[in-house]
Coordinates of C-alpha atoms in Angstrom, one line a residue:
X1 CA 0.0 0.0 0.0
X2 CA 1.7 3.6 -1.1
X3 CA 1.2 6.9 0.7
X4 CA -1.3 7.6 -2.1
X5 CA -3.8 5.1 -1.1
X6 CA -2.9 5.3 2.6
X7 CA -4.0 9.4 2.4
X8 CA -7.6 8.2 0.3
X9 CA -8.4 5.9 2.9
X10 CA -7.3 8.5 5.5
X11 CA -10.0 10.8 4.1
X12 CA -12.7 8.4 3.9
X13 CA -12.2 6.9 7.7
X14 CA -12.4 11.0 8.7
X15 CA -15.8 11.3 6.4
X16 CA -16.8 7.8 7.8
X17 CA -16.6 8.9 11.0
X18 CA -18.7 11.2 10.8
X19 CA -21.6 9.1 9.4
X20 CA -22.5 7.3 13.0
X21 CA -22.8 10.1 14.9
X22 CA -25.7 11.2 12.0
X23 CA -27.2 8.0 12.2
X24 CA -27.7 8.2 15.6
X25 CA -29.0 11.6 15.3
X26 CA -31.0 10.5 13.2
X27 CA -32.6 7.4 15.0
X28 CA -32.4 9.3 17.8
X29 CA -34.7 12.5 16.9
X30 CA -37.8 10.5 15.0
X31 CA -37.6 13.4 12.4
X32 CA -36.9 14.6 9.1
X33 CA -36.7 18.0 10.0
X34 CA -33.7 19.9 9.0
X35 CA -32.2 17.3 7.2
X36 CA -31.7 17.2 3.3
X37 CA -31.8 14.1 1.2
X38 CA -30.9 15.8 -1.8
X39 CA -27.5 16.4 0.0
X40 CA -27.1 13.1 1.0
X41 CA -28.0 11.4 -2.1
X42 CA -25.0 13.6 -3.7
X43 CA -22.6 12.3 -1.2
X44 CA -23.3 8.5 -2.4
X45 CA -23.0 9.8 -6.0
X46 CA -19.5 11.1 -5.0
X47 CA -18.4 7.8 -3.6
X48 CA -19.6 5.8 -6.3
X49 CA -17.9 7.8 -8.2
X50 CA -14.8 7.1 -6.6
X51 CA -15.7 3.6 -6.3
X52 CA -15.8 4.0 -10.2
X53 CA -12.3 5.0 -10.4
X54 CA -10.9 1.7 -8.4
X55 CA -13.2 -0.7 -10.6
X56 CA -11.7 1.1 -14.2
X57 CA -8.0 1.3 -11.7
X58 CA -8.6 -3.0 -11.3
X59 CA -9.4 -3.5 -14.3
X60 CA -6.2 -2.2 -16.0
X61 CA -3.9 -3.3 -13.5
X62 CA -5.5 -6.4 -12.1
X63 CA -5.1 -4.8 -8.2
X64 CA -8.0 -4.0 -6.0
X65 CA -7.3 -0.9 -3.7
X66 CA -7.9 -1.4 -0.3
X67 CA -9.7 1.3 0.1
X68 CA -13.0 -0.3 -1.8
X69 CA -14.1 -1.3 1.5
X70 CA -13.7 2.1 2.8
X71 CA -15.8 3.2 -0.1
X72 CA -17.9 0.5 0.5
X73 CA -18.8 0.7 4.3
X74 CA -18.9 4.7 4.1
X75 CA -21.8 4.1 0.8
X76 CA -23.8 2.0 3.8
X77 CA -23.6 4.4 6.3
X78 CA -25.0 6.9 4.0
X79 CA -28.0 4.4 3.0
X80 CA -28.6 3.7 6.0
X81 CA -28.9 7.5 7.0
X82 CA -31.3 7.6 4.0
X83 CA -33.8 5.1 5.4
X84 CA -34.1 6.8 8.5
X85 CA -34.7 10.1 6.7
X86 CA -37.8 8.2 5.2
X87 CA -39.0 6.7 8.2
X88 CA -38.4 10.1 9.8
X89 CA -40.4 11.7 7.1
X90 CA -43.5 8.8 8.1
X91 CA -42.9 9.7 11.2
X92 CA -43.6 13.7 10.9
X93 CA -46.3 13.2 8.7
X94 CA -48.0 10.7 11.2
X95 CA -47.2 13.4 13.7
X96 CA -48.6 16.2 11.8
X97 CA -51.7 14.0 11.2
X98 CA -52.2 13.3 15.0
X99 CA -52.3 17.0 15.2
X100 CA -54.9 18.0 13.1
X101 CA -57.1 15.3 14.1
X102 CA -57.0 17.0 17.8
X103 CA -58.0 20.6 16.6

């Protein structure tokens, strides 16, 4: 592994990071409020993205980067912050629902 690949995956562990801590927020809060999907579909489109350039790398050299997985587990995290935005939504609109009914 050269420095080049040890600084991508350093980048993507200090993005990954990040990603639980939103999760939990997310899980945590039973809302949709404030968050933006939009946003968060654009961050999967830049990994795949990146993903896509260590598929077309493999391919002409034969080597699969280590940091795939990173790419990988960081695309989950994401997804799974996604789902929660949706169940969030549900959630608010049940909410909001519950609150007209008692006016």
């Amino acid at each position: 592994m050269d420095a080049v690949q040890l600084c991508e995956i350093g980048m993507l562990v200090a993005f990954g990071i990040s990603w639980p801590f939103n999760i939990l927020k997310s899980w945590r809060s039973r809302t949709a409020k404030g968050k933006s999907v939009i946003f968060e579909y654009l961050v999967v489109f830049g990994y795949l993205i990146g993903l896509l350039g260590k598929y077309i790398s493999w391919r002409r050299t034969g080597v699969l980067a280590w940091s795939v997985w990173f790419y990988i587990a960081d695309i989950l995290m994401v997804l799974t912050d996604i789902l929660l935005y949706y169940r969030n939504t549900a959630l608010d609109r049940r909410a909001e629902k519950l609150a007209e009914n008692k006016k």
